[in-house]
mmCIF file with all atom_site columns, C-alpha atoms and ligand atoms in Angstrom:
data_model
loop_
_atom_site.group_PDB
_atom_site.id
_atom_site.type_symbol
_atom_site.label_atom_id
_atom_site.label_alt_id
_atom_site.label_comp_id
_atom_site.label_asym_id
_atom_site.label_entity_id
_atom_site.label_seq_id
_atom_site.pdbx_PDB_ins_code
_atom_site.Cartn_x
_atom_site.Cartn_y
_atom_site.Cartn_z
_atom_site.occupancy
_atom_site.B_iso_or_equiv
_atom_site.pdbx_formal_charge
_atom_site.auth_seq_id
_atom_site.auth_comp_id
_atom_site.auth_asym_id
_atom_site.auth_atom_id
_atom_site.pdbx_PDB_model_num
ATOM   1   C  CA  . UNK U 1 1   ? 51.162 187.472 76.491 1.00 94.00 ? 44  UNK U CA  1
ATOM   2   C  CA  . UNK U 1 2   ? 54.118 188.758 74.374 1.00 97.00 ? 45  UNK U CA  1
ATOM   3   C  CA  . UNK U 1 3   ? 54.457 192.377 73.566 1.00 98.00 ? 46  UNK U CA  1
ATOM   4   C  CA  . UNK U 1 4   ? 54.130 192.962 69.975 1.00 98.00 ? 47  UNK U CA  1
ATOM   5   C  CA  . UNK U 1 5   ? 54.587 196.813 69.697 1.00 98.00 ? 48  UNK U CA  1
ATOM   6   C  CA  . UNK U 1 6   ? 55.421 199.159 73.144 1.00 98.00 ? 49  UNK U CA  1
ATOM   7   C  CA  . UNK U 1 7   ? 53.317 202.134 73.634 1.00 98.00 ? 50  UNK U CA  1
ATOM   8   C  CA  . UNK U 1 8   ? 56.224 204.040 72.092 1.00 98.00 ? 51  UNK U CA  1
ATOM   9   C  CA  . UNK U 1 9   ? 56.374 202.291 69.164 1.00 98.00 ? 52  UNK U CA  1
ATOM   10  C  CA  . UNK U 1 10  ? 52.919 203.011 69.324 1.00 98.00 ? 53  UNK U CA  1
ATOM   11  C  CA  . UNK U 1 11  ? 52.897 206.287 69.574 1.00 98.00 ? 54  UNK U CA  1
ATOM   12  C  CA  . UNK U 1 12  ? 55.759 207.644 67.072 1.00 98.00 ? 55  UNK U CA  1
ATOM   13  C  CA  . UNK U 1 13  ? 53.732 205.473 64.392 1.00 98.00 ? 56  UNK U CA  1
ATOM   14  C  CA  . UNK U 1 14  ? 50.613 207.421 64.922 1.00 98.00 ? 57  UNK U CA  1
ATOM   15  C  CA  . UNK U 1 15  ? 52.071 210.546 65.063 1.00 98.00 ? 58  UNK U CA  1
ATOM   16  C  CA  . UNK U 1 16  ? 53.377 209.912 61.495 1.00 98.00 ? 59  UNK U CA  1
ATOM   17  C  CA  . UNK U 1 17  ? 49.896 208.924 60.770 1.00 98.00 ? 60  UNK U CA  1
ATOM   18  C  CA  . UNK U 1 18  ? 48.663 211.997 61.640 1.00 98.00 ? 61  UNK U CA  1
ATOM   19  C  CA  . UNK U 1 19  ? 50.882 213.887 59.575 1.00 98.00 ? 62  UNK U CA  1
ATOM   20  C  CA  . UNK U 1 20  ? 49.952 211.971 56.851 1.00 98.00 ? 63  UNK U CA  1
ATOM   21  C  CA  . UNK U 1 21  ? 46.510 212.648 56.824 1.00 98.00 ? 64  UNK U CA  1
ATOM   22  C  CA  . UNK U 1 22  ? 46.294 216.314 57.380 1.00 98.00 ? 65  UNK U CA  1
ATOM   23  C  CA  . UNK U 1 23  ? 48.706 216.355 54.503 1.00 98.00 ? 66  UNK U CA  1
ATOM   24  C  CA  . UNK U 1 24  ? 46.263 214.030 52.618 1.00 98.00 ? 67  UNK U CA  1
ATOM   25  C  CA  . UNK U 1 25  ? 42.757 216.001 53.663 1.00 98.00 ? 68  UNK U CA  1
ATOM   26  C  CA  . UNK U 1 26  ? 44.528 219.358 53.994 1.00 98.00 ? 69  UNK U CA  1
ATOM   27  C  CA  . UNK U 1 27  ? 42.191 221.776 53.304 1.00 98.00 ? 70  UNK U CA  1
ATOM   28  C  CA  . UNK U 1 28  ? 39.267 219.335 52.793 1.00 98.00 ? 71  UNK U CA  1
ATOM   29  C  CA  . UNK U 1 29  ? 35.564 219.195 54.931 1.00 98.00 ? 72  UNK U CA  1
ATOM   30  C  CA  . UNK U 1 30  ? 37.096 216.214 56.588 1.00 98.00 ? 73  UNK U CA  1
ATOM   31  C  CA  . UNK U 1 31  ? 34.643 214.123 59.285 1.00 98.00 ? 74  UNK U CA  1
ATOM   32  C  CA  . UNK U 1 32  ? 36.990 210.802 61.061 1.00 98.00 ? 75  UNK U CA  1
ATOM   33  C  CA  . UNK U 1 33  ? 34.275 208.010 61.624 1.00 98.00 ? 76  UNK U CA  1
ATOM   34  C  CA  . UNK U 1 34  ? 35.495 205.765 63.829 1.00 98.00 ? 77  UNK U CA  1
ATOM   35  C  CA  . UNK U 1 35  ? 34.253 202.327 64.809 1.00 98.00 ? 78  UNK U CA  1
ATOM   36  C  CA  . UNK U 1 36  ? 33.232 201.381 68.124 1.00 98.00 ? 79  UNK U CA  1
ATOM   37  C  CA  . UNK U 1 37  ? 34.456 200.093 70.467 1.00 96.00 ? 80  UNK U CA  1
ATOM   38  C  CA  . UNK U 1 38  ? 37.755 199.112 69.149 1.00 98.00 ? 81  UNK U CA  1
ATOM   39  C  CA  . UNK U 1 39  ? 38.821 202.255 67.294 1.00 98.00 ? 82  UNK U CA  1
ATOM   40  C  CA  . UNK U 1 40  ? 38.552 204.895 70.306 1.00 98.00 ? 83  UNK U CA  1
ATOM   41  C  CA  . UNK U 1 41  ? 42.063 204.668 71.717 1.00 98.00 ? 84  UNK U CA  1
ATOM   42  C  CA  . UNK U 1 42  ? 43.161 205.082 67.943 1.00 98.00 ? 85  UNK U CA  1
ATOM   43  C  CA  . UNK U 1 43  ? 40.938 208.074 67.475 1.00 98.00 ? 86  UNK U CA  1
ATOM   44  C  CA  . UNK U 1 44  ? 41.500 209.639 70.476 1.00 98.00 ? 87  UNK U CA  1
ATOM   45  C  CA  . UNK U 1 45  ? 45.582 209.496 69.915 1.00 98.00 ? 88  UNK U CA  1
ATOM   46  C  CA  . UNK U 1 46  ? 44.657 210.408 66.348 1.00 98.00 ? 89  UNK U CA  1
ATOM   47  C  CA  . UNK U 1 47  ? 42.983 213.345 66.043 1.00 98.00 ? 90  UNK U CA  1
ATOM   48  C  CA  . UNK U 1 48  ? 45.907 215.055 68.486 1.00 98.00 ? 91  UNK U CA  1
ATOM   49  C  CA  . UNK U 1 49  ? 48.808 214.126 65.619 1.00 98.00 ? 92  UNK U CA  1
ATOM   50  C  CA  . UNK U 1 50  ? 46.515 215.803 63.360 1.00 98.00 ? 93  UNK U CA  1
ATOM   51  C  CA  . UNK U 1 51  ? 47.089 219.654 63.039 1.00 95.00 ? 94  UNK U CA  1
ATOM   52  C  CA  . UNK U 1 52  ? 43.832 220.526 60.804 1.00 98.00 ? 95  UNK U CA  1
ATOM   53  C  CA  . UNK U 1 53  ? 40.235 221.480 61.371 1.00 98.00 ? 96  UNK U CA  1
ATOM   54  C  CA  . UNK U 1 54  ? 37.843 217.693 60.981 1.00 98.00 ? 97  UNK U CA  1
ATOM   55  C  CA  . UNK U 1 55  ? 35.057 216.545 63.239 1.00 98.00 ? 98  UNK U CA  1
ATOM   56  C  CA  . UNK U 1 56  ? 34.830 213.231 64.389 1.00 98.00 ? 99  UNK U CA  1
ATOM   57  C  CA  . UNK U 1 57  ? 31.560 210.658 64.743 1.00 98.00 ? 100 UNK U CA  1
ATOM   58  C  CA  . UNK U 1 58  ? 31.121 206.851 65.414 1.00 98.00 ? 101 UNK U CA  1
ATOM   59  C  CA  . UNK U 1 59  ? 29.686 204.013 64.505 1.00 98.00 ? 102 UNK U CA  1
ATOM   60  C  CA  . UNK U 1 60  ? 29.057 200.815 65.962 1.00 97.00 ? 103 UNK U CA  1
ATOM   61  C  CA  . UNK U 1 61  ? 30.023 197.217 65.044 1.00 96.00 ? 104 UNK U CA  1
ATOM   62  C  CA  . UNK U 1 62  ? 30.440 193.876 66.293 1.00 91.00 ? 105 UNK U CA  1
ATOM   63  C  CA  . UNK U 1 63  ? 30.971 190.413 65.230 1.00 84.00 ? 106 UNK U CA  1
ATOM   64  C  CA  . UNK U 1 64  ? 29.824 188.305 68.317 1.00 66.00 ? 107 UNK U CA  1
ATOM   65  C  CA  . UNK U 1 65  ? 32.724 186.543 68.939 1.00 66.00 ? 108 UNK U CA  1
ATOM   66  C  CA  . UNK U 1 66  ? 32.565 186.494 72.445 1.00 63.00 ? 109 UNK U CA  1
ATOM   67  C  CA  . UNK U 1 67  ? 35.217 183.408 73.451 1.00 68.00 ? 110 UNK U CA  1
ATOM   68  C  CA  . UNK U 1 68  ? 36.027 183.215 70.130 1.00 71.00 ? 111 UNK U CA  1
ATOM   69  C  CA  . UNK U 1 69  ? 38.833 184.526 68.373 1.00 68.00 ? 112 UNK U CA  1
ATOM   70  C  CA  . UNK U 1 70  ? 37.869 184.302 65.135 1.00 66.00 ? 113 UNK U CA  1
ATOM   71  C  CA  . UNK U 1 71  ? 34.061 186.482 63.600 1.00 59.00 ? 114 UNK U CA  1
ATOM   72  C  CA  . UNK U 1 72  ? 31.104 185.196 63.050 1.00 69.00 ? 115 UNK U CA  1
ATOM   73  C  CA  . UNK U 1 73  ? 27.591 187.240 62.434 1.00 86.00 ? 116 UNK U CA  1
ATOM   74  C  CA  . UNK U 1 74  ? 28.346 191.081 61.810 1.00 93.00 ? 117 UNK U CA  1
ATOM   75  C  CA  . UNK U 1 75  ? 25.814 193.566 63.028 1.00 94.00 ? 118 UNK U CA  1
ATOM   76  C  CA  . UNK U 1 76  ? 26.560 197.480 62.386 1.00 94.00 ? 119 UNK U CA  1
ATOM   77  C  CA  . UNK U 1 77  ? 24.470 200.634 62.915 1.00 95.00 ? 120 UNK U CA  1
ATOM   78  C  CA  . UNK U 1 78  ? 25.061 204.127 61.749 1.00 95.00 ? 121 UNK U CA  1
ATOM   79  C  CA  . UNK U 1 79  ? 22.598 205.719 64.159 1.00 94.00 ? 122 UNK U CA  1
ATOM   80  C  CA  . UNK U 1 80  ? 23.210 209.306 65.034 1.00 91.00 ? 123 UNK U CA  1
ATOM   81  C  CA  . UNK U 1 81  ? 25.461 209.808 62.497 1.00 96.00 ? 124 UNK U CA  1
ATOM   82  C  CA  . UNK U 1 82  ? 25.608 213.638 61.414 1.00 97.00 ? 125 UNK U CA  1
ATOM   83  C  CA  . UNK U 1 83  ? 25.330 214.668 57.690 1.00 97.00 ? 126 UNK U CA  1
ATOM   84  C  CA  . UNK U 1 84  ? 28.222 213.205 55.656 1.00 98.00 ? 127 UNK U CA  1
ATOM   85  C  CA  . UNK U 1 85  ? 26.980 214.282 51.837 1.00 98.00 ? 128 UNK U CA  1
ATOM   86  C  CA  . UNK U 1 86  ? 29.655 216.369 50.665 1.00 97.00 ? 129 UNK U CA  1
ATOM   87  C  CA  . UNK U 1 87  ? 32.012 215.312 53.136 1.00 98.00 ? 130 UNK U CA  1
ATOM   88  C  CA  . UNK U 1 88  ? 35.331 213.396 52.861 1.00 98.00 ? 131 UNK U CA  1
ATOM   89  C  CA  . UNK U 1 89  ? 35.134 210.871 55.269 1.00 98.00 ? 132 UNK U CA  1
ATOM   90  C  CA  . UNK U 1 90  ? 37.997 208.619 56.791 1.00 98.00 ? 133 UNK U CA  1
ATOM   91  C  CA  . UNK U 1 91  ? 36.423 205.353 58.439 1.00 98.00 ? 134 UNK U CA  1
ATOM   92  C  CA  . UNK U 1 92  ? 38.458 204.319 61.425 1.00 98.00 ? 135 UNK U CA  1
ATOM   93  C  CA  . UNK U 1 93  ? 38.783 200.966 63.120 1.00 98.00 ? 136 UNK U CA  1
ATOM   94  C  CA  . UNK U 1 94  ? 41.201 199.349 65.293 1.00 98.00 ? 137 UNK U CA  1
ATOM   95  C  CA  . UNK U 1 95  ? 42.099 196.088 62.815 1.00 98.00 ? 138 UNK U CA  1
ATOM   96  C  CA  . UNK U 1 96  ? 41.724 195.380 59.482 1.00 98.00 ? 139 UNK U CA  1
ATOM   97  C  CA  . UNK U 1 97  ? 41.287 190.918 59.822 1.00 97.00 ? 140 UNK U CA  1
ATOM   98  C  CA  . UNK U 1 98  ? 39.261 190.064 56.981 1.00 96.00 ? 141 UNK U CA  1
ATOM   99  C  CA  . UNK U 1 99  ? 38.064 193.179 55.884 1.00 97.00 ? 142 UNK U CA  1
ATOM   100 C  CA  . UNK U 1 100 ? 34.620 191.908 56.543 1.00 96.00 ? 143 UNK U CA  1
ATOM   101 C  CA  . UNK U 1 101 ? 33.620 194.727 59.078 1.00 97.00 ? 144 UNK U CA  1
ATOM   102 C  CA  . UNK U 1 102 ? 35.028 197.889 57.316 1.00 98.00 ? 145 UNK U CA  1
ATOM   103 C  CA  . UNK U 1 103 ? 33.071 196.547 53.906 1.00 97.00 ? 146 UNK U CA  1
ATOM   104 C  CA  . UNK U 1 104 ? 29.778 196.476 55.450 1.00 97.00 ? 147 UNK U CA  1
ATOM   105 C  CA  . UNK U 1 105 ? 30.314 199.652 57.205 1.00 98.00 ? 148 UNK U CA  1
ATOM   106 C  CA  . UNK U 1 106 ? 31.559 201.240 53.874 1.00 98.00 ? 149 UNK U CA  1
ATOM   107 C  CA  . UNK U 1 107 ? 29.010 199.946 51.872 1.00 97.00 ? 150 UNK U CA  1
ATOM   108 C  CA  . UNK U 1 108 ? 26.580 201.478 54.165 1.00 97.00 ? 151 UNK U CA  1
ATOM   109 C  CA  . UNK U 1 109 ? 28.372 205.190 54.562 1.00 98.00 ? 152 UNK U CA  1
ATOM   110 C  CA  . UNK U 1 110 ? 28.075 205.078 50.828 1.00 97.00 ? 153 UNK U CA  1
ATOM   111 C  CA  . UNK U 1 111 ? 24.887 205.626 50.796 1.00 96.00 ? 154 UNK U CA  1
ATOM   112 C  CA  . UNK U 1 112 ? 25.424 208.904 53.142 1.00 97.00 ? 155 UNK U CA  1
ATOM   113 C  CA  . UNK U 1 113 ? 26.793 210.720 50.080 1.00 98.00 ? 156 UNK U CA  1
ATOM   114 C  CA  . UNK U 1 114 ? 30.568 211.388 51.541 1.00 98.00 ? 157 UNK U CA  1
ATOM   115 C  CA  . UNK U 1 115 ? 32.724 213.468 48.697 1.00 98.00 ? 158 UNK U CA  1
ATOM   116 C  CA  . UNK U 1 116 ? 34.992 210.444 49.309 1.00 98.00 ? 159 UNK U CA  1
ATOM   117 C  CA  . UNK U 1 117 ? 35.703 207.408 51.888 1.00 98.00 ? 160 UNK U CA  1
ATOM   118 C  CA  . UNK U 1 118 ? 38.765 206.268 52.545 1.00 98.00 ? 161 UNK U CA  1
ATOM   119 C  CA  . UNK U 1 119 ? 39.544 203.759 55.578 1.00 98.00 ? 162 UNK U CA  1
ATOM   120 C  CA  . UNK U 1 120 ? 42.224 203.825 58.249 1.00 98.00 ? 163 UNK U CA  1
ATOM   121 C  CA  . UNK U 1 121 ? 43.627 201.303 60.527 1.00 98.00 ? 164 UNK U CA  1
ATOM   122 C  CA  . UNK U 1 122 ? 46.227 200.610 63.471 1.00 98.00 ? 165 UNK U CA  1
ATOM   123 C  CA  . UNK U 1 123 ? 46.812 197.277 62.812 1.00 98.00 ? 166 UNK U CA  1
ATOM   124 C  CA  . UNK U 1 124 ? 46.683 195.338 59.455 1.00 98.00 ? 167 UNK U CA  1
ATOM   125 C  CA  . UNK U 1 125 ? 46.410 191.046 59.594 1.00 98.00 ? 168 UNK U CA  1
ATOM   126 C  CA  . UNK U 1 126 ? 47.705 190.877 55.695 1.00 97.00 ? 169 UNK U CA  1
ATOM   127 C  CA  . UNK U 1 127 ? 47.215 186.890 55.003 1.00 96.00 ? 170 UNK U CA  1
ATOM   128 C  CA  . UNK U 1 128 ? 43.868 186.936 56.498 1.00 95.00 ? 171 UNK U CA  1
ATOM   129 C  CA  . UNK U 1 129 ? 41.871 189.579 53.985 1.00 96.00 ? 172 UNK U CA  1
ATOM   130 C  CA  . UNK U 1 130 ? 38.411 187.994 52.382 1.00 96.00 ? 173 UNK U CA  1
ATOM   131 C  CA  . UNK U 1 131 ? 36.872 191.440 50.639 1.00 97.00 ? 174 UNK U CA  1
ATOM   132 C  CA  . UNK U 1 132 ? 38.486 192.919 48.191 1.00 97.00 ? 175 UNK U CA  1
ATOM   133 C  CA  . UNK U 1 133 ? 39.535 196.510 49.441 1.00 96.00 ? 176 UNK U CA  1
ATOM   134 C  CA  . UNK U 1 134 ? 42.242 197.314 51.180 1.00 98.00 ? 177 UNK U CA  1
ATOM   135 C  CA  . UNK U 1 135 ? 43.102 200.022 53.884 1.00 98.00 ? 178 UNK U CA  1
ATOM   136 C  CA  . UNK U 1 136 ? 43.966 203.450 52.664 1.00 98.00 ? 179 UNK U CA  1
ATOM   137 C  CA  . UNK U 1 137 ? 46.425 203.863 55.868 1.00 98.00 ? 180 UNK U CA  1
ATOM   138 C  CA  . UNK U 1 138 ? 47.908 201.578 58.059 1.00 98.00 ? 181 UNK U CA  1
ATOM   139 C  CA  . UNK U 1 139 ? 49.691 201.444 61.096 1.00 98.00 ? 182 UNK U CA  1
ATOM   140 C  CA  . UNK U 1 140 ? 51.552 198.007 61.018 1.00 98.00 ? 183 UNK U CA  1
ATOM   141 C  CA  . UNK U 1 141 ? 51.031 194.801 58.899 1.00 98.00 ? 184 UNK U CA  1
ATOM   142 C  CA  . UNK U 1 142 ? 50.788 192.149 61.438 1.00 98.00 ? 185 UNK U CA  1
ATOM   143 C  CA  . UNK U 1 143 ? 50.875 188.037 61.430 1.00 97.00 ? 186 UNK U CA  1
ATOM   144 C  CA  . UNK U 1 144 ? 48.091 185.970 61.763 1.00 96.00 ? 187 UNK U CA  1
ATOM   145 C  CA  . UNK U 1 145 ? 47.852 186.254 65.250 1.00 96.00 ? 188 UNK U CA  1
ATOM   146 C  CA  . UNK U 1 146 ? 45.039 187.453 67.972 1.00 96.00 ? 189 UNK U CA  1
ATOM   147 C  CA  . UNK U 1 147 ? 46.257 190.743 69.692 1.00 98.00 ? 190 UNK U CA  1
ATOM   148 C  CA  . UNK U 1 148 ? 45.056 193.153 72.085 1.00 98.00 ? 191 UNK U CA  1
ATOM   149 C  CA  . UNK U 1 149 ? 45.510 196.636 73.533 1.00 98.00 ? 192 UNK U CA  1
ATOM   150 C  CA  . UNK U 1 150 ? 45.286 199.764 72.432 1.00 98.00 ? 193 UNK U CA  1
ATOM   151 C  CA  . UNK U 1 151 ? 41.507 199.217 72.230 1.00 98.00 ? 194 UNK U CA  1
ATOM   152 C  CA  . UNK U 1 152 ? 41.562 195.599 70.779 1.00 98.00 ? 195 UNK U CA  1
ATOM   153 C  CA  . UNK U 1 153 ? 39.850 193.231 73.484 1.00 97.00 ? 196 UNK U CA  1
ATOM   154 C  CA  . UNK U 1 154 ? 39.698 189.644 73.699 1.00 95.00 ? 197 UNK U CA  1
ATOM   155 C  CA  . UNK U 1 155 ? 36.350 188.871 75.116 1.00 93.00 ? 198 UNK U CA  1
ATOM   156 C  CA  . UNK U 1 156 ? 35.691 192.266 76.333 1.00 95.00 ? 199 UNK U CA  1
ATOM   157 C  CA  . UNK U 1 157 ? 38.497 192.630 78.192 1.00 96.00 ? 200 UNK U CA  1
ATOM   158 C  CA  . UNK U 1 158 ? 42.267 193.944 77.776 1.00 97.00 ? 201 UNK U CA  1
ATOM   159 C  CA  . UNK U 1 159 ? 41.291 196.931 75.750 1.00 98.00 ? 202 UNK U CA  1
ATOM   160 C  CA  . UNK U 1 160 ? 43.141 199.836 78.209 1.00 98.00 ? 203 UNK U CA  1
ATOM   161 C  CA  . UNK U 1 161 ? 46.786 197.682 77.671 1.00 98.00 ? 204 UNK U CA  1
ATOM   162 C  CA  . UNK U 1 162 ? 49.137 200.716 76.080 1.00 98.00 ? 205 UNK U CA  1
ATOM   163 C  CA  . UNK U 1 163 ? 50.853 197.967 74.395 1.00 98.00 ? 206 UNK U CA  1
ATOM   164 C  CA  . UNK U 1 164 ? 49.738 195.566 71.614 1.00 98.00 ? 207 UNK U CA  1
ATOM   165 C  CA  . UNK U 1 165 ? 50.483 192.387 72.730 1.00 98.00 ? 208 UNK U CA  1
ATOM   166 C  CA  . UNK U 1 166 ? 49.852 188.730 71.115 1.00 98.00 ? 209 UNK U CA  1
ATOM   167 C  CA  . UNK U 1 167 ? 47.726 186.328 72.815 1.00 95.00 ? 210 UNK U CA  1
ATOM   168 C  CA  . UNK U 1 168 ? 49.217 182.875 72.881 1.00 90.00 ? 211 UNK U CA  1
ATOM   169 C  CA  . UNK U 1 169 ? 47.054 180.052 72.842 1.00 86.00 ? 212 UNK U CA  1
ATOM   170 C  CA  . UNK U 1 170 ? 47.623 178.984 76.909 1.00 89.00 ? 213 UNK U CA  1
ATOM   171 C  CA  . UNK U 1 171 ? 46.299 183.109 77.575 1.00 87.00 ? 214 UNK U CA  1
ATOM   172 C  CA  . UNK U 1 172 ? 42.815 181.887 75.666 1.00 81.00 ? 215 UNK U CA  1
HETATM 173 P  P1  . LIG W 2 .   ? 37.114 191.811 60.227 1.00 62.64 ? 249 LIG W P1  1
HETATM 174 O  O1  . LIG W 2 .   ? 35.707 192.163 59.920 1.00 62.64 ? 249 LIG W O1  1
HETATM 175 O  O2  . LIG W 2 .   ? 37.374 190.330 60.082 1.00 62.64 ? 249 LIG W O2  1
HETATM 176 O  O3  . LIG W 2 .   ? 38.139 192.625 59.499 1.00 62.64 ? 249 LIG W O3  1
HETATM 177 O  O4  . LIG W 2 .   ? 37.324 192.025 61.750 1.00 62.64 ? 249 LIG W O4  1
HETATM 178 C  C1  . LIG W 2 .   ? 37.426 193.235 62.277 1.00 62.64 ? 249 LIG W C1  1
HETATM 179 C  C2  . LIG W 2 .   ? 37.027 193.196 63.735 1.00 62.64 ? 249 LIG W C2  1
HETATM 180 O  O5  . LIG W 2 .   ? 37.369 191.950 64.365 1.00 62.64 ? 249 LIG W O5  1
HETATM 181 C  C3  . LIG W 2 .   ? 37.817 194.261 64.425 1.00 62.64 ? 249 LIG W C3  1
HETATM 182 O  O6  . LIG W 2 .   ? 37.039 195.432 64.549 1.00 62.64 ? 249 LIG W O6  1
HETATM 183 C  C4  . LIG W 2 .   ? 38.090 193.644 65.776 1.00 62.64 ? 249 LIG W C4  1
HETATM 184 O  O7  . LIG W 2 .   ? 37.051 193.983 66.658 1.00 62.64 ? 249 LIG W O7  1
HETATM 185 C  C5  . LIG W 2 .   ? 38.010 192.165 65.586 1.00 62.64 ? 249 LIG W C5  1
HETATM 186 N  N1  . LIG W 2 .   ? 39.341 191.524 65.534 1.00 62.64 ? 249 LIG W N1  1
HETATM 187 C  C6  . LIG W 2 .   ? 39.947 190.967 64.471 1.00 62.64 ? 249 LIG W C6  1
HETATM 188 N  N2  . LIG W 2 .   ? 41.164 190.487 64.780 1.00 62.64 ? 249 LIG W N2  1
HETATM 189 C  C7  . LIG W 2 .   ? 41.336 190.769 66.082 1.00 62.64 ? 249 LIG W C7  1
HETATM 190 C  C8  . LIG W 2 .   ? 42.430 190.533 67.007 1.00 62.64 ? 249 LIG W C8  1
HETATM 191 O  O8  . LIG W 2 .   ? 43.498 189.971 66.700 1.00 62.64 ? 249 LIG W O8  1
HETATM 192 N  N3  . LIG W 2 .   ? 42.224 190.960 68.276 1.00 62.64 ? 249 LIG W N3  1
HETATM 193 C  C9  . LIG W 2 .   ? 41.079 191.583 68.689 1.00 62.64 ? 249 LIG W C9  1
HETATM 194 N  N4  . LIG W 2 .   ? 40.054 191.830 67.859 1.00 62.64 ? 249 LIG W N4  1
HETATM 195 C  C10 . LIG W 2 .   ? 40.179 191.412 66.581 1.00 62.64 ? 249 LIG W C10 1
HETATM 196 MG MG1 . LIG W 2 .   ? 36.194 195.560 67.165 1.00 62.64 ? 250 LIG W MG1 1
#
């Protein structure tokens, strides 16, 4: 595995993040939904860079790809989500790839009744986008290539690495 970003490199881009958004939602009824299980490293690290009142929730998602590295059927549920009508809402995952996930799971928080919805991501794989949105934020733009860490597994696996690192084809 090669190291794409350190845990410092990491870390002083989601601090900037942070700032960011409580500049963005300063002020606002803000609720951070992020999606499990790949966005909770994100979150966690998150919500510290940012200085202003917000409550958090999550949703679930997953594409089945078990061995594989690329998505194939998408299930999501929204269950035990608290009241979002009136709310701005900031959906949180770990990677934007095709934009397949954070579409459905938009689509659905729609229908919640959020003031606004805007989406958030560490890592963004530009050439590989199939929807038509794009993230609000971003951490990085990022090859096509598989990475993990930071909450990003491969197969389950890999998700507590501090570091994003690429998976080469011999580490599959
Ligand atoms: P999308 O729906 O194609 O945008 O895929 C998003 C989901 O696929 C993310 O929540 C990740 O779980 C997973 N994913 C996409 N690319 C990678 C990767 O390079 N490493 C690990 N997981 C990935
Ligand atoms: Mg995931």
């Amino acid at each position: 595995m090669r190291t794409l970003y350190t845990a410092a490199q990491i870390a002083d881009r989601v601090q900037e993040l942070g700032h960011e958004l409580a500049q963005v939602y300063a002020g606002r009824p803000l609720t951070l939904v992020g999606v499990l299980h790949g966005s909770v490293v994100l979150v966690a690290d998150l919500i510290r860079a940012m200085p202003i009142p917000h409550q958090i929730a999550f949703v679930r998602a997953s594409s089945y790809r078990g061995e594989a590295t690329t998505g194939s059927s998408l299930e999501t549920s929204l269950e035990g989500l608290p009241d979002l009508a009136g709310r701005d809402v900031l959906l949180i995952d770990d990677i934007f790839d095709t934009g397949r996930t954070l579409a459905a799971l938009a689509k659905s928080i729609h229908a919640h009744g959020p003031t606004s919805l805007r989406t958030a991501v560490l890592l963004w794989k530009v050439d590989r986008r199939e929807v038509a949105a794009t993230p609000d934020f971003y951490g990085f733009k990022i090859p096509d290539e598989f990475v993990v860490g930071y909450g990003l597994d491969y197969n389950g696996n890999y998700r507590n690495l501090p570091e994003i690192a690429v998976m080469e084809p011999e580490d599959l």
